[in-house]
PDB file of C-alpha atoms in Angstrom:
ATOM      1  CA  MET A 577      54.901 -35.828 -66.753  1.00  0.00           C
ATOM      2  CA  ARG A 578      51.395 -35.344 -68.086  1.00  0.00           C
ATOM      3  CA  ASN A 579      49.205 -34.229 -65.234  1.00  0.00           C
ATOM      4  CA  THR A 580      46.390 -31.815 -65.915  1.00  0.00           C
ATOM      5  CA  LYS A 581      46.055 -31.004 -62.211  1.00  0.00           C
ATOM      6  CA  PHE A 582      49.406 -29.194 -62.126  1.00  0.00           C
ATOM      7  CA  LYS A 583      50.613 -26.396 -64.370  1.00  0.00           C
ATOM      8  CA  ILE A 584      54.388 -26.356 -64.542  1.00  0.00           C
ATOM      9  CA  ASP A 585      56.473 -23.356 -65.556  1.00  0.00           C
ATOM     10  CA  GLU A 586      59.937 -24.795 -66.213  1.00  0.00           C
ATOM     11  CA  THR A 587      61.612 -21.390 -66.575  1.00  0.00           C
ATOM     12  CA  ASN A 588      61.142 -20.242 -62.997  1.00  0.00           C
ATOM     13  CA  GLY A 589      60.289 -23.530 -61.286  1.00  0.00           C
ATOM     14  CA  THR A 590      56.775 -22.621 -60.207  1.00  0.00           C
ATOM     15  CA  TYR A 591      53.904 -25.048 -59.991  1.00  0.00           C
ATOM     16  CA  THR A 592      50.261 -24.054 -59.984  1.00  0.00           C
ATOM     17  CA  VAL A 593      47.416 -26.309 -58.958  1.00  0.00           C
ATOM     18  CA  ALA A 594      44.871 -26.287 -61.778  1.00  0.00           C
ATOM     19  CA  SER A 595      42.225 -28.354 -59.994  1.00  0.00           C
ATOM     20  CA  PRO A 596      41.712 -30.041 -56.625  1.00  0.00           C
ATOM     21  CA  VAL A 597      44.457 -32.513 -55.752  1.00  0.00           C
ATOM     22  CA  THR A 598      44.730 -35.357 -53.295  1.00  0.00           C
ATOM     23  CA  GLU A 599      47.645 -36.183 -51.049  1.00  0.00           C
ATOM     24  CA  LYS A 600      48.399 -39.061 -53.422  1.00  0.00           C
ATOM     25  CA  ASP A 601      48.595 -36.598 -56.352  1.00  0.00           C
ATOM     26  CA  ILE A 602      51.069 -34.460 -54.417  1.00  0.00           C
ATOM     27  CA  LEU A 603      53.242 -37.456 -53.516  1.00  0.00           C
ATOM     28  CA  ILE A 604      53.252 -38.640 -57.131  1.00  0.00           C
ATOM     29  CA  MET A 605      54.297 -35.164 -58.245  1.00  0.00           C
ATOM     30  CA  ALA A 606      57.026 -35.019 -55.568  1.00  0.00           C
ATOM     31  CA  ARG A 607      58.481 -38.332 -56.757  1.00  0.00           C
ATOM     32  CA  TRP A 608      58.340 -37.138 -60.368  1.00  0.00           C
ATOM     33  CA  LEU A 609      60.143 -33.923 -59.433  1.00  0.00           C
ATOM     34  CA  ALA A 610      62.760 -35.886 -57.488  1.00  0.00           C
ATOM     35  CA  LYS A 611      63.433 -38.170 -60.457  1.00  0.00           C
ATOM     36  CA  ASN A 612      63.614 -35.136 -62.741  1.00  0.00           C
ATOM     37  CA  ARG A 613      66.210 -33.500 -60.475  1.00  0.00           C
ATOM     38  CA  LEU A 614      68.297 -36.667 -60.651  1.00  0.00           C
ATOM     39  CA  ALA A 615      68.130 -36.669 -64.446  1.00  0.00           C
ATOM     40  CA  LYS A 616      71.026 -37.173 -66.818  1.00  0.00           C
ATOM     41  CA  GLY A 617      73.429 -34.267 -67.062  1.00  0.00           C
ATOM     42  CA  ARG A 618      72.758 -32.606 -63.714  1.00  0.00           C
ATOM     43  CA  CYS A 619      75.897 -32.014 -61.696  1.00  0.00           C
ATOM     44  CA  ILE A 620      76.202 -33.294 -58.138  1.00  0.00           C
ATOM     45  CA  GLU A 621      78.577 -30.809 -56.505  1.00  0.00           C
ATOM     46  CA  ARG A 622      78.207 -32.431 -53.101  1.00  0.00           C
ATOM     47  CA  PRO A 623      76.148 -35.461 -52.095  1.00  0.00           C
ATOM     48  CA  SER A 624      74.032 -33.447 -49.667  1.00  0.00           C
ATOM     49  CA  SER A 625      72.598 -31.551 -52.645  1.00  0.00           C
ATOM     50  CA  ALA A 626      70.791 -34.771 -53.599  1.00  0.00           C
ATOM     51  CA  PHE A 627      69.347 -35.464 -50.116  1.00  0.00           C
ATOM     52  CA  ILE A 628      65.920 -33.888 -50.620  1.00  0.00           C
ATOM     53  CA  TYR A 629      65.385 -35.708 -53.910  1.00  0.00           C
ATOM     54  CA  LEU A 630      66.576 -39.073 -52.627  1.00  0.00           C
ATOM     55  CA  GLN A 631      64.375 -38.716 -49.576  1.00  0.00           C
ATOM     56  CA  ALA A 632      61.335 -37.975 -51.757  1.00  0.00           C
ATOM     57  CA  LEU A 633      62.116 -41.042 -53.864  1.00  0.00           C
ATOM     58  CA  MET A 634      63.029 -43.544 -51.174  1.00  0.00           C
ATOM     59  CA  GLY A 635      61.979 -42.227 -47.781  1.00  0.00           C
ATOM     60  CA  SER A 636      58.587 -43.915 -47.752  1.00  0.00           C
ATOM     61  CA  TYR A 637      59.578 -47.364 -49.030  1.00  0.00           C
ATOM     62  CA  GLU A 638      58.456 -50.214 -46.794  1.00  0.00           C
ATOM     63  CA  ASN A 639      61.402 -52.422 -47.798  1.00  0.00           C
ATOM     64  CA  GLU A 640      65.096 -51.666 -48.100  1.00  0.00           C
ATOM     65  CA  VAL A 641      66.158 -50.575 -51.573  1.00  0.00           C
ATOM     66  CA  PHE A 642      69.762 -50.040 -52.705  1.00  0.00           C
ATOM     67  CA  GLY A 643      70.473 -47.708 -55.593  1.00  0.00           C
ATOM     68  CA  SER A 644      73.292 -45.918 -57.324  1.00  0.00           C
ATOM     69  CA  LEU A 645      73.771 -42.486 -58.802  1.00  0.00           C
ATOM     70  CA  PHE A 646      76.208 -43.172 -61.618  1.00  0.00           C
ATOM     71  CA  LEU A 647      78.302 -40.115 -62.515  1.00  0.00           C
ATOM     72  CA  ASP A 648      80.694 -39.083 -65.253  1.00  0.00           C
ATOM     73  CA  ASN A 649      84.160 -37.649 -64.616  1.00  0.00           C
ATOM     74  CA  GLN A 650      82.695 -34.165 -63.993  1.00  0.00           C
ATOM     75  CA  HIS A 651      80.199 -35.588 -61.453  1.00  0.00           C
ATOM     76  CA  ARG A 652      77.267 -35.101 -63.800  1.00  0.00           C
ATOM     77  CA  ILE A 653      74.547 -37.689 -63.443  1.00  0.00           C
ATOM     78  CA  ILE A 654      74.545 -40.453 -66.028  1.00  0.00           C
ATOM     79  CA  CYS A 655      71.592 -42.187 -64.386  1.00  0.00           C
ATOM     80  CA  PHE A 656      70.016 -43.198 -61.100  1.00  0.00           C
ATOM     81  CA  GLU A 657      69.107 -46.858 -60.711  1.00  0.00           C
ATOM     82  CA  GLU A 658      67.493 -48.845 -57.952  1.00  0.00           C
ATOM     83  CA  ILE A 659      69.546 -52.026 -58.226  1.00  0.00           C
ATOM     84  CA  PHE A 660      68.492 -54.242 -55.308  1.00  0.00           C
ATOM     85  CA  ARG A 661      65.251 -54.625 -53.353  1.00  0.00           C
ATOM     86  CA  GLY A 662      65.201 -56.367 -50.019  1.00  0.00           C
ATOM     87  CA  THR A 663      63.010 -56.993 -47.027  1.00  0.00           C
ATOM     88  CA  LEU A 664      62.014 -54.843 -44.089  1.00  0.00           C
ATOM     89  CA  ASN A 665      65.539 -54.551 -42.720  1.00  0.00           C
ATOM     90  CA  VAL A 666      68.030 -56.024 -45.184  1.00  0.00           C
ATOM     91  CA  THR A 667      69.005 -55.944 -48.848  1.00  0.00           C
ATOM     92  CA  ASN A 668      71.420 -58.421 -50.386  1.00  0.00           C
ATOM     93  CA  ILE A 669      73.934 -56.433 -52.419  1.00  0.00           C
ATOM     94  CA  HIS A 670      76.057 -58.245 -54.985  1.00  0.00           C
ATOM     95  CA  PRO A 671      79.239 -56.351 -55.955  1.00  0.00           C
ATOM     96  CA  ARG A 672      79.403 -58.177 -59.306  1.00  0.00           C
ATOM     97  CA  GLU A 673      76.066 -56.651 -60.349  1.00  0.00           C
ATOM     98  CA  VAL A 674      77.135 -53.173 -59.253  1.00  0.00           C
ATOM     99  CA  VAL A 675      80.335 -53.505 -61.308  1.00  0.00           C
ATOM    100  CA  LYS A 676      78.341 -54.681 -64.337  1.00  0.00           C
ATOM    101  CA  ARG A 677      76.021 -51.650 -64.108  1.00  0.00           C
ATOM    102  CA  ALA A 678      78.903 -49.198 -63.613  1.00  0.00           C
ATOM    103  CA  LEU A 679      80.659 -50.567 -66.696  1.00  0.00           C
ATOM    104  CA  ALA A 680      77.441 -50.673 -68.729  1.00  0.00           C
ATOM    105  CA  VAL A 681      76.809 -46.945 -68.200  1.00  0.00           C
ATOM    106  CA  ASN A 682      80.518 -46.039 -68.402  1.00  0.00           C
ATOM    107  CA  ALA A 683      80.550 -44.445 -64.938  1.00  0.00           C
ATOM    108  CA  ALA A 684      83.645 -42.707 -63.586  1.00  0.00           C
ATOM    109  CA  ALA A 685      82.163 -42.278 -60.110  1.00  0.00           C
ATOM    110  CA  VAL A 686      79.210 -43.440 -58.066  1.00  0.00           C
ATOM    111  CA  ILE A 687      77.172 -42.393 -55.052  1.00  0.00           C
ATOM    112  CA  PHE A 688      75.382 -45.275 -53.368  1.00  0.00           C
ATOM    113  CA  VAL A 689      72.070 -44.749 -51.653  1.00  0.00           C
ATOM    114  CA  HIS A 690      69.749 -46.957 -49.674  1.00  0.00           C
ATOM    115  CA  ASN A 691      66.865 -46.417 -47.334  1.00  0.00           C
ATOM    116  CA  HIS A 692      66.155 -47.599 -43.811  1.00  0.00           C
ATOM    117  CA  PRO A 693      62.415 -48.348 -43.567  1.00  0.00           C
ATOM    118  CA  SER A 694      62.687 -47.970 -39.783  1.00  0.00           C
ATOM    119  CA  GLY A 695      63.117 -44.251 -40.454  1.00  0.00           C
ATOM    120  CA  GLU A 696      66.470 -44.059 -38.649  1.00  0.00           C
ATOM    121  CA  PRO A 697      69.264 -43.191 -41.122  1.00  0.00           C
ATOM    122  CA  LYS A 698      72.187 -44.217 -38.898  1.00  0.00           C
ATOM    123  CA  PRO A 699      74.529 -46.495 -40.919  1.00  0.00           C
ATOM    124  CA  SER A 700      74.697 -50.066 -39.629  1.00  0.00           C
ATOM    125  CA  GLU A 701      77.850 -52.169 -39.394  1.00  0.00           C
ATOM    126  CA  ALA A 702      76.642 -54.066 -42.479  1.00  0.00           C
ATOM    127  CA  ASP A 703      76.281 -50.728 -44.319  1.00  0.00           C
ATOM    128  CA  LYS A 704      79.865 -49.830 -43.433  1.00  0.00           C
ATOM    129  CA  LYS A 705      81.227 -53.217 -44.531  1.00  0.00           C
ATOM    130  CA  ILE A 706      79.441 -53.285 -47.900  1.00  0.00           C
ATOM    131  CA  THR A 707      80.539 -49.708 -48.603  1.00  0.00           C
ATOM    132  CA  ILE A 708      84.201 -50.623 -48.098  1.00  0.00           C
ATOM    133  CA  LEU A 709      83.811 -53.803 -50.167  1.00  0.00           C
ATOM    134  CA  LEU A 710      82.150 -51.884 -53.020  1.00  0.00           C
ATOM    135  CA  ARG A 711      84.720 -49.072 -52.818  1.00  0.00           C
ATOM    136  CA  ASP A 712      87.605 -51.536 -53.041  1.00  0.00           C
ATOM    137  CA  THR A 713      85.964 -53.584 -55.799  1.00  0.00           C
ATOM    138  CA  LEU A 714      85.064 -50.586 -57.961  1.00  0.00           C
ATOM    139  CA  GLY A 715      88.505 -49.099 -57.370  1.00  0.00           C
ATOM    140  CA  LEU A 716      89.945 -52.012 -59.351  1.00  0.00           C
ATOM    141  CA  ILE A 717      88.129 -50.725 -62.446  1.00  0.00           C
ATOM    142  CA  ASP A 718      88.811 -47.027 -61.757  1.00  0.00           C
ATOM    143  CA  VAL A 719      85.309 -46.105 -60.594  1.00  0.00           C
ATOM    144  CA  ARG A 720      85.439 -43.781 -57.570  1.00  0.00           C
ATOM    145  CA  VAL A 721      82.937 -44.222 -54.748  1.00  0.00           C
ATOM    146  CA  LEU A 722      82.143 -40.681 -53.596  1.00  0.00           C
ATOM    147  CA  ASP A 723      79.578 -41.461 -50.928  1.00  0.00           C
ATOM    148  CA  HIS A 724      76.973 -43.820 -49.564  1.00  0.00           C
ATOM    149  CA  ILE A 725      73.845 -41.988 -48.462  1.00  0.00           C
ATOM    150  CA  VAL A 726      71.436 -43.570 -46.002  1.00  0.00           C
ATOM    151  CA  VAL A 727      67.873 -42.272 -46.340  1.00  0.00           C
ATOM    152  CA  GLY A 728      65.595 -42.135 -43.315  1.00  0.00           C
ATOM    153  CA  ALA A 729      62.083 -40.844 -42.823  1.00  0.00           C
ATOM    154  CA  LYS A 730      63.144 -37.301 -41.916  1.00  0.00           C
ATOM    155  CA  ALA A 731      66.848 -37.113 -42.689  1.00  0.00           C
ATOM    156  CA  CYS A 732      69.692 -38.468 -44.777  1.00  0.00           C
ATOM    157  CA  ILE A 733      73.204 -39.282 -43.641  1.00  0.00           C
ATOM    158  CA  SER A 734      76.322 -39.034 -45.775  1.00  0.00           C
ATOM    159  CA  MET A 735      78.733 -41.804 -44.867  1.00  0.00           C
ATOM    160  CA  ALA A 736      81.535 -39.840 -46.575  1.00  0.00           C
ATOM    161  CA  GLU A 737      80.938 -36.857 -44.281  1.00  0.00           C
ATOM    162  CA  ARG A 738      81.385 -39.249 -41.345  1.00  0.00           C
ATOM    163  CA  GLY A 739      84.634 -40.657 -42.742  1.00  0.00           C
ATOM    164  CA  LEU A 740      83.089 -44.045 -43.556  1.00  0.00           C
ATOM    165  CA  VAL A 741      83.868 -44.232 -47.288  1.00  0.00           C
TER     166      VAL A 741
END
């Protein structure tokens, strides 16, 4: 990211403000950092390690967005993609498209993520049903579904940690 307002030292992870910044500048930088942390090759040891980054990326969306963290066999990130965009309280998810993307990037595993614009990250019945459908569908092509993370305004919930995957 080219931003003359921030000086970034990649070796120790420090960031210095070089000139006055606005709240918008800070939010842009936070999203950039979140995307950088979800970059290719980073290992996801447990889904909760991605919470802070996913929340920075998706926590402020006004509409529901469904995405996938596609992983290799060692749980290293291949890519993060926002696949479907919906309305205020629903996103239509098409398993065929998820399968196509998983095959296109040669994923061995996947972590699903979507936001709840209401701010409440509690999984809905529809969330539970689509997770099971996607898990079963992807299982047919040997892609493991590790988790489905629901992003709220102040917290994230791992459906796997609740036994829902």
